[in-house]
Coordinates of C-alpha atoms and ligand atoms in Angstrom, one line a residue:
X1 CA 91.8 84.0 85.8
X2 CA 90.1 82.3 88.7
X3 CA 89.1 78.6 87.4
X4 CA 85.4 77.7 87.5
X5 CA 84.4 74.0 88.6
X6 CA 84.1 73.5 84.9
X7 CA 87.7 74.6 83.4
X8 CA 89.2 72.2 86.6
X9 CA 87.4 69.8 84.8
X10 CA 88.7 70.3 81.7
X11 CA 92.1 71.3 83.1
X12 CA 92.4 67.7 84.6
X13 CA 91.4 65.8 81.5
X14 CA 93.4 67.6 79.3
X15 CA 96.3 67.3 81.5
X16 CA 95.9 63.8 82.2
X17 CA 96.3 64.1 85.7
X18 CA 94.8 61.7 87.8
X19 CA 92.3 61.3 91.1
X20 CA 93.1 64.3 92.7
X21 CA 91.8 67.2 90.4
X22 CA 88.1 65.6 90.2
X23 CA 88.1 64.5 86.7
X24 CA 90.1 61.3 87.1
X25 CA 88.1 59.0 89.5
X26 CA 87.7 56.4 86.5
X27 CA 91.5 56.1 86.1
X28 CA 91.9 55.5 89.8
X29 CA 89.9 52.3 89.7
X30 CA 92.9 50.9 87.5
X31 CA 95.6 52.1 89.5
X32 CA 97.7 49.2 91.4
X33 CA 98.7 51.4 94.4
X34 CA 94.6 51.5 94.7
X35 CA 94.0 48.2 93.6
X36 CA 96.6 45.8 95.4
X37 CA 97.2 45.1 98.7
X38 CA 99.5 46.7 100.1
X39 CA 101.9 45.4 103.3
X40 CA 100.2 48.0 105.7
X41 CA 96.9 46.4 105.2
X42 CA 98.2 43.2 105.5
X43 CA 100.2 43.3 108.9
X44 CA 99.7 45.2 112.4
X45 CA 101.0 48.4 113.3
X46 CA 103.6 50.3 115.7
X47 CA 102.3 49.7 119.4
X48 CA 101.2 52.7 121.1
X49 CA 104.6 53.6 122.9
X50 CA 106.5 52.9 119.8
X51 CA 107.7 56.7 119.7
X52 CA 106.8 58.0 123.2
X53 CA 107.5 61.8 121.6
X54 CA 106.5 61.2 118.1
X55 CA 108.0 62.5 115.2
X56 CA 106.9 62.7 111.6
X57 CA 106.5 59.9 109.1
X58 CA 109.6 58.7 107.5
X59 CA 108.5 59.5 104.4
X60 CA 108.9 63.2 105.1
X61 CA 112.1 62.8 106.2
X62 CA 113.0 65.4 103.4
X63 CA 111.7 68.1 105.7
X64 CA 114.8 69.9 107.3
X65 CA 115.8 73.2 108.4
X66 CA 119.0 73.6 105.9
X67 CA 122.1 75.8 106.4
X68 CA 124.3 77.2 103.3
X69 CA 127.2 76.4 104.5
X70 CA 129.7 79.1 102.5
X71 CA 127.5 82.0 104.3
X72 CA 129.4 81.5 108.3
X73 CA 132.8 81.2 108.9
X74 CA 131.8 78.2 111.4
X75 CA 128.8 76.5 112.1
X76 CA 128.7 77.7 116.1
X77 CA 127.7 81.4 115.4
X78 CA 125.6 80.6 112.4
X79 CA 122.1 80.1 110.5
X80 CA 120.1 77.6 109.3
X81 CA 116.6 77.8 107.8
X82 CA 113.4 77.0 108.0
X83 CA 111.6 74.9 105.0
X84 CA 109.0 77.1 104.4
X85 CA 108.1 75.6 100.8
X86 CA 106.9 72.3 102.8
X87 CA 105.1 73.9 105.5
X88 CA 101.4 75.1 105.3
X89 CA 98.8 76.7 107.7
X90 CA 100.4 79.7 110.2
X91 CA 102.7 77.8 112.6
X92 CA 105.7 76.5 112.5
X93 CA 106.7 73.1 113.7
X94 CA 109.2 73.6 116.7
X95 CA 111.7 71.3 114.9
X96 CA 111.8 73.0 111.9
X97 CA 112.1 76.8 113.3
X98 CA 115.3 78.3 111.7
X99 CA 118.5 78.8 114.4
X100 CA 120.5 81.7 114.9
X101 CA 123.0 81.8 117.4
X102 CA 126.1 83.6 118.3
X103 CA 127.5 81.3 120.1
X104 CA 126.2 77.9 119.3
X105 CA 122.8 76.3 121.6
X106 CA 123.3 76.3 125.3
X107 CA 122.1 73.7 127.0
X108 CA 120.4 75.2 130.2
X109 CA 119.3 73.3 132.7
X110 CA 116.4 75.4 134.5
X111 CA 116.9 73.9 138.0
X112 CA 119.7 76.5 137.8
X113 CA 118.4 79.2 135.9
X114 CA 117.9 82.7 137.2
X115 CA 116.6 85.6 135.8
X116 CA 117.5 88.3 137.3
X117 CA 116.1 92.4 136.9
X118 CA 118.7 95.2 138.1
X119 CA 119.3 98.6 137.2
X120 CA 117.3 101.9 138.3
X121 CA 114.4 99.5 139.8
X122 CA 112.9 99.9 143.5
X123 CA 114.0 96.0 143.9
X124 CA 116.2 94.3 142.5
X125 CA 115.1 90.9 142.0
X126 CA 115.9 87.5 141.0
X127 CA 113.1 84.9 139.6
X128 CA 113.9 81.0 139.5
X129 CA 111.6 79.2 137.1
X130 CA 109.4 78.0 139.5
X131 CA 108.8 81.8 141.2
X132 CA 107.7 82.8 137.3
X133 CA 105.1 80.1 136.8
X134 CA 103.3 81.9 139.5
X135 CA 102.7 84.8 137.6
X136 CA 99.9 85.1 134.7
X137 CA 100.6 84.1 131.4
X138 CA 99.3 84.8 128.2
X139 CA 99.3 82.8 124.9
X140 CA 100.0 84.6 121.6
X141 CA 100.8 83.8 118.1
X142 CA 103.7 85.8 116.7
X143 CA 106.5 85.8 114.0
X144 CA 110.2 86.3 114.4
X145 CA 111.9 87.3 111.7
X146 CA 115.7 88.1 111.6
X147 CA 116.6 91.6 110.6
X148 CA 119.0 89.6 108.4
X149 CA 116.7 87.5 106.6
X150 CA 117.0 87.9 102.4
X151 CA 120.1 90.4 103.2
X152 CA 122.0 88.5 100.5
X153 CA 119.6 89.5 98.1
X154 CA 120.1 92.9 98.0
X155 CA 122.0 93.6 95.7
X156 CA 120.2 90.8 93.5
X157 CA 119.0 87.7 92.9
X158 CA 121.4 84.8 94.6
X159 CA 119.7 81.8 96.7
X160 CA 117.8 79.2 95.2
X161 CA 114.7 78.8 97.1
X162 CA 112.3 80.5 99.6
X163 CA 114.0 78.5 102.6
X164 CA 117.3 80.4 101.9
X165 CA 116.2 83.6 101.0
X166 CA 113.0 83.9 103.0
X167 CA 113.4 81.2 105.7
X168 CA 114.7 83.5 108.3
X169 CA 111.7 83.2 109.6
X170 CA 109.6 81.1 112.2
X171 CA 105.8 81.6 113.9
X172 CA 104.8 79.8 117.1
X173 CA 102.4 80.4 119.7
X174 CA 104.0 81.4 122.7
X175 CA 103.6 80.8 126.3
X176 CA 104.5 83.2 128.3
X177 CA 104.3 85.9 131.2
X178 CA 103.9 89.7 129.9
X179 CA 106.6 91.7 130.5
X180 CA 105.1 94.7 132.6
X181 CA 104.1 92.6 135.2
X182 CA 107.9 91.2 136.1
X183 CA 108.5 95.1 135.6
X184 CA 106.0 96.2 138.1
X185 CA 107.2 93.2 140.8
X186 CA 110.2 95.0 140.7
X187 CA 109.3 99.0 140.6
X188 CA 110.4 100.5 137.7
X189 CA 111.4 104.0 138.8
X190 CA 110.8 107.5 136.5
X191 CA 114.1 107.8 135.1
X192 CA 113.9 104.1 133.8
X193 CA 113.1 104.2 130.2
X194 CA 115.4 101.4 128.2
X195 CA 115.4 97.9 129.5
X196 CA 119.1 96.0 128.6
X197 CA 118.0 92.2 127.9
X198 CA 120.8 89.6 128.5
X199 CA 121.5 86.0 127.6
X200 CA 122.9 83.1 129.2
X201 CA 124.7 81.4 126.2
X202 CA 128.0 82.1 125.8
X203 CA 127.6 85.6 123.2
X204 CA 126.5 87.5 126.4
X205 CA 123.8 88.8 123.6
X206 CA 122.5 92.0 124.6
X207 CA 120.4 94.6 123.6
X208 CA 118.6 97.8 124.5
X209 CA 115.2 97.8 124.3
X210 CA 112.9 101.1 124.3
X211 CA 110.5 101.0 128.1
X212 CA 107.2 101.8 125.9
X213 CA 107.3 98.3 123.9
X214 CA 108.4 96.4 127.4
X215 CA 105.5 97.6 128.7
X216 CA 103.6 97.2 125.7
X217 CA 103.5 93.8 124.0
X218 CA 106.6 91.7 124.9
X219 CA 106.8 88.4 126.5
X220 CA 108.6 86.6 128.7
X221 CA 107.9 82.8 127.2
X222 CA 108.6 79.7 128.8
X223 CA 106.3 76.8 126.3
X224 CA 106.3 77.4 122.2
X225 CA 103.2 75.3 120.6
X226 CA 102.0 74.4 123.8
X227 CA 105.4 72.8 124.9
X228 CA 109.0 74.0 126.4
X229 CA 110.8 76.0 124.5
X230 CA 113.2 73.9 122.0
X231 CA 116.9 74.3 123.5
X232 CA 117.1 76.2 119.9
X233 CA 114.7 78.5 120.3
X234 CA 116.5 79.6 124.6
X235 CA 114.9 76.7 126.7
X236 CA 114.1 77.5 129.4
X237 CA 113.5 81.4 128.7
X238 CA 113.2 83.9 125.7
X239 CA 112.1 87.1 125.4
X240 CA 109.6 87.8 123.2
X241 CA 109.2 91.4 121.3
X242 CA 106.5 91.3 118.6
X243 CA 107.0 92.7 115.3
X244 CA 110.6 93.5 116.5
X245 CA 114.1 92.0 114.6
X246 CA 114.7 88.7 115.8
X247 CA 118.1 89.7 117.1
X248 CA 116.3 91.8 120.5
X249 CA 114.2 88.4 121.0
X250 CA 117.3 87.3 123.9
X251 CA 117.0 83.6 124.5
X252 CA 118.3 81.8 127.6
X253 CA 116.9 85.1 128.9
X254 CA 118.9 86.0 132.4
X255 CA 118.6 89.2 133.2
X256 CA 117.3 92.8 132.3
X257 CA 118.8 95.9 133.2
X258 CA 116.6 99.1 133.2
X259 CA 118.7 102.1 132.4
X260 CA 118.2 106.1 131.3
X261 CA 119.2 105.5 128.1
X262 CA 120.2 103.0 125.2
X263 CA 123.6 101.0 126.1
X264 CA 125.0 101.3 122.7
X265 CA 126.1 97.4 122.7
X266 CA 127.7 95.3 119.5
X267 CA 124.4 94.7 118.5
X268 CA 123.0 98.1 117.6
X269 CA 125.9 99.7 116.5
X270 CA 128.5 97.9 114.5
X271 CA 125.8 94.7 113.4
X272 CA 121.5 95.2 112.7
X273 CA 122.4 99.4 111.4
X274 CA 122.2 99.7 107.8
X275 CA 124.8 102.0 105.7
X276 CA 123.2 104.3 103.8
X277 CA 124.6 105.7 100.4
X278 CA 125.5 109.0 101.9
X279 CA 127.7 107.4 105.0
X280 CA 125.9 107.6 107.5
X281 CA 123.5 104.8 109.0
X282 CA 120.5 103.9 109.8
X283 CA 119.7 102.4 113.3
X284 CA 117.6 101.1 116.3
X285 CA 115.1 100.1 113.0
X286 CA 113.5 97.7 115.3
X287 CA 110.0 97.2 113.6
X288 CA 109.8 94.6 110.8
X289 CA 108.1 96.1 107.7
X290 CA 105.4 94.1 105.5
X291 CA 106.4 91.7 103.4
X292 CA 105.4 87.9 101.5
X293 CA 106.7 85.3 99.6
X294 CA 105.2 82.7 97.3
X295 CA 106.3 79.4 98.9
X296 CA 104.6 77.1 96.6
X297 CA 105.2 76.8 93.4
X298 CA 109.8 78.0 94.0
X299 CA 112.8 76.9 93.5
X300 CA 112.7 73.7 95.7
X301 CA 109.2 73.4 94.6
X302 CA 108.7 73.1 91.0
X303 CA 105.0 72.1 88.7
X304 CA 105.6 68.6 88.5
X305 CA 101.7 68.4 87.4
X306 CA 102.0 70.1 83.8
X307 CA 99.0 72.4 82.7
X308 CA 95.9 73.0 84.6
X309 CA 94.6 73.5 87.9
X310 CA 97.2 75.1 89.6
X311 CA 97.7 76.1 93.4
X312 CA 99.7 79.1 94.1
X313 CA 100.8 79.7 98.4
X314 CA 102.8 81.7 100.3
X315 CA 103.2 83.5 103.3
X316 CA 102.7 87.4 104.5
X317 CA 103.5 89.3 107.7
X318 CA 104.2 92.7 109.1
X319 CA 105.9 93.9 112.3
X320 CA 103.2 96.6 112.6
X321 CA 99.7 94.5 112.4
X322 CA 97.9 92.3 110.2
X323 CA 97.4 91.7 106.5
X324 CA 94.4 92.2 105.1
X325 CA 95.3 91.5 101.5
X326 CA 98.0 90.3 99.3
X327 CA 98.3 90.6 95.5
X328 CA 99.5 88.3 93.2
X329 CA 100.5 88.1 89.6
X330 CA 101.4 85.4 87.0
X331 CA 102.9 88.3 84.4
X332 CA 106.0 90.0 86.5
X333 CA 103.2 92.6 87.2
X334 CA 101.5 93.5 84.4
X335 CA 98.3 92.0 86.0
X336 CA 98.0 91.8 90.1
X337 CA 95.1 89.2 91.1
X338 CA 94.0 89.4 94.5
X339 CA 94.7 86.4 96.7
X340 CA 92.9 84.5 99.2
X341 CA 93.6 84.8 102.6
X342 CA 93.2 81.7 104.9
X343 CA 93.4 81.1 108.3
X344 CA 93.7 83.5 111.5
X345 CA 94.7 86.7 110.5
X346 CA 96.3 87.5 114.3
X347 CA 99.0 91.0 114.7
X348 CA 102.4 90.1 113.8
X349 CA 101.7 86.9 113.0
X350 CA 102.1 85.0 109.3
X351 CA 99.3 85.0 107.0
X352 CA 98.5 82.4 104.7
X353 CA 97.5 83.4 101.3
X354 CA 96.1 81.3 98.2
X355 CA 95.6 82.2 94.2
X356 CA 94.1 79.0 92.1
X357 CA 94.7 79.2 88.7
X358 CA 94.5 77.3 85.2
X359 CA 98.4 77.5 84.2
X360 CA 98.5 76.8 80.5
X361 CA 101.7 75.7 80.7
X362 CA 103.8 78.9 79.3
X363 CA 106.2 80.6 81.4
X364 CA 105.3 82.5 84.5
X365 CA 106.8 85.4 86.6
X366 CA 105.4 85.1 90.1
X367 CA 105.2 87.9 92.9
X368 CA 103.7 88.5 95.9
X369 CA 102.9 91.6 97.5
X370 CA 101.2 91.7 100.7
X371 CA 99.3 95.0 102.2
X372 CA 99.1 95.7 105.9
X373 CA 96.6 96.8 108.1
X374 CA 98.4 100.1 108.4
X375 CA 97.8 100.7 104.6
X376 CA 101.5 100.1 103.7
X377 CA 102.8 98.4 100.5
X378 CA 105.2 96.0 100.0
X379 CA 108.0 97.8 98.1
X380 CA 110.1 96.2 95.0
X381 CA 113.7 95.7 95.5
X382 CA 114.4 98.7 93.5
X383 CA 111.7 100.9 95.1
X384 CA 113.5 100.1 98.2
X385 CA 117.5 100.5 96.8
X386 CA 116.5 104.0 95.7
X387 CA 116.1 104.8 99.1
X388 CA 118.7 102.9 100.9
X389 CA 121.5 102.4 98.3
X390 CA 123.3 99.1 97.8
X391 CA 125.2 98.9 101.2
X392 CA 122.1 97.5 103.5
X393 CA 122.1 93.8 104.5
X394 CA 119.3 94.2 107.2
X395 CA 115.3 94.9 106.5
X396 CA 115.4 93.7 102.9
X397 CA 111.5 93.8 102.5
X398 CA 111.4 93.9 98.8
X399 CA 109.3 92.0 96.5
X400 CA 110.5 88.7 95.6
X401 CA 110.2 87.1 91.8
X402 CA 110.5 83.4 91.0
X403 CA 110.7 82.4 87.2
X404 CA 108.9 79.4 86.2
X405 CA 109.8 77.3 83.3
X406 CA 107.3 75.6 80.4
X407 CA 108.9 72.8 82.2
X408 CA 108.1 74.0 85.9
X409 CA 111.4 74.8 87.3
X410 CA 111.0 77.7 89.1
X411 CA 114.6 79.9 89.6
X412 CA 115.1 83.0 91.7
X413 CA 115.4 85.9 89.4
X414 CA 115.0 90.2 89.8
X415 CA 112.9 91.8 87.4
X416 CA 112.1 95.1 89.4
Ligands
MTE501 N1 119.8 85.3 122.0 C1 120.9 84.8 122.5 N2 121.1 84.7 123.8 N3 121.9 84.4 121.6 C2 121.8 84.5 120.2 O1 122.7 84.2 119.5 N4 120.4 85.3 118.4 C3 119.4 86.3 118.0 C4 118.1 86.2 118.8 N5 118.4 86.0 120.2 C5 120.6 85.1 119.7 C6 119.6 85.4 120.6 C7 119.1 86.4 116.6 S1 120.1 87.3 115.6 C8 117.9 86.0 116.1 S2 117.4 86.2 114.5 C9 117.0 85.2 117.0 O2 117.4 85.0 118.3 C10 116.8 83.8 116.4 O3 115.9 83.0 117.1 P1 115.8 81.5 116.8 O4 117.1 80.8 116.9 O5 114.7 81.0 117.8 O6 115.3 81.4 115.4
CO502 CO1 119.0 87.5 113.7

């Protein structure tokens, strides 16, 4: 299935397809964008300070986090998503990384922000910004991923496109100060094992987080990408729990509580707890299980190309470690081809995966089903219903299938 140099080759010329695939460098001496002057080689360019904080060409002006607008009630406490089938690499571009707020973006201005940890501590303290920039800071590459993202396709196949169903998603390099150490400033005393993390926005998010992961992985982050945190994203402060729903991943972070035991809050009770068939529900499922799309060719990405040489991409991650492989097949999974993996492979952090193949131009069932460095599998959808019934909205980690056309329309469909 992989192509050779020689079937790309043949691929391109049968195909007709020009320059790019190698086999059409003889057409491209004919071709008038080539061949005629165009205005941008003819007159002088932007000055330097043109766009003091640049932004992307025009031309990709198609490039938008999107919301579906029939999913909120309002767009205040609501979603949008981010356009994973026109991104490539491992990170993110801070403008595109989906929102989800409660209670709309607050607008923080940090000269007045306070962070504040109480509760069963020797001290209670409260940080201004400047204080924590004196601490030592770490930089990490991690995914959030909300516990809700592809909840409405649990019960089958519904969004067109793996910005709606699997764009609940966003991975950045943080900036940021670890956790134990504002712990430690402080004195955490025996009895203190959950921390309570608070926002500033106007949700009052909260939620309970266990002391073992505070003191394990998670951040307090101040710069995403190398710069301030997007007001999106809880300029000037978010807390950052690896591998963890996005929902405990408090921005405008103000202050943490450390208590004996779990508060029990909105959050972990009533919304992220999954109802299982039998009535009762499942909860504080805080780790994000393995899971992968295919990005490239879906819905908002058809085969505009025709037959031959074909690149396959997507994207896999797990809340528990890293992903050493990912299979993919063409047939609905009769046949599983291993794909490449490229780029870092960093713990909790997207992976990129590959598969180049000659399409010959029938109909194709793509899947994607990543492996993770603990040894699990990516379940199917109905691997995971039989388990968790048809009530869950939260943690759907099931393997997605995209239908492709002769004509290379892809379309969400369920096969398994
Ligand atoms: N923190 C506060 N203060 N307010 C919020 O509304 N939304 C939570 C979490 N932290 C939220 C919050 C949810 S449900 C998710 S999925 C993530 O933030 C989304 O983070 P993002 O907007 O950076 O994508
Ligand atoms: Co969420």
């Amino acid at each position: 299935m992989k192509p050779t140099r020689r079937s790309f080759l043949r691929g391109a010329a049968a195909a007709g397809v020009g320059a790019a695939a190698g086999g059409g460098a003889a057409r491209a001496s004919g071709d008038p964008a080539f061949a005629e002057l165009q205005p941008w080689m003819q007159e002088l360019g932007d000055p330097v300070d043109a766009a003091p904080y640049g932004m992307p060409s025009e031309f990709e002006a198609h490039v938008q986090r999107k919301t579906v607008y029939w999913l909120t009630a309002d767009p205040i406490s609501s979603i949008n998503f981010t356009p994973l089938h026109e991104l490539d690499g491992i990170i993110t571009p801070n403008g595109l990384c989906f929102e989800r707020h409660h209670a709309g973006a607050a607008h923080v201005d940090p000269a007045l922000h306070r962070l504040m940890i109480n509760g069963l501590v020797d001290r209670e303290l409260v940080f201004t910004m400047e204080d924590l920039l004196r601490f030592p800071r770490e930089n990490h590459v991690y995914f959030l991923e909300c516990a809700a993202n592809s909840g409405m396709e649990w019960r089958g196949a519904q969004l067109n496109g793996c910005q709606f169903t699997h764009g609940m998603i966003h991975n950045v390099m943080y900036t940021g100060i670890p956790l134990r150490l504002l712990l430690a400033e402080a004195g955490v005393q025996t009895a203190g094992k959950w921390l309570l993390a608070e926002g500033a926005d106007a949700s009052g998010m909260t939620r309970s987080i266990p002391m073992e992961k505070a003191l394990d992985d998670c951040l307090v982050a101040f710069k995403m990408n190398g710069e301030a945190l997007r007001v999106e994203q809880g300029y000037p402060l978010r807390l950052v729990v690896p591998g963890w729903e996005g929902n405990m991943w408090v921005k405008w972070l103000r202050r943490l509580e450390v208590g004996d035991q779990p508060w029990h809050h909105r959050e972990e009770t009533s919304k992220y707890t999954d109802l299982l068939a039998d009535g009762s529900a499942r909860r504080f499922t805080w780790e994000m299980d393995a899971k992968s799309v295919i990005t490239n060719p879906s819905p908002q990405a058809p085969l505009t190309h025709g037959p031959g040489p074909t690149v396959l991409t997507g994207l896999a991650w797990s809340g528990r470690g890293t992903i050493p492989r990912v299979d993919v097949t063409l047939d609905g999974g009769k046949n599983w081809h291993k794909a490449r993996m490229s780029g870092p492979s960093l713990t909790k952090s997207l992976h990129r995966f590959y598969f180049e193949f000659d399409w010959n131009g029938q109909p194709l069932l793509l899947q994607s089903r990543a492996h993770d460095s603990t040894g699990y599998v990516q379940p199917t959808k109905d691997q995971l219903r039989a388990v968790r019934g048809t009530n869950s909205i939260y943690h759907n980690n099931g393997i997605q299938t995209w239908h492709v056309s002769k004509t290379g329309e892809a379309e969400n469909v369920e096969i398994s």
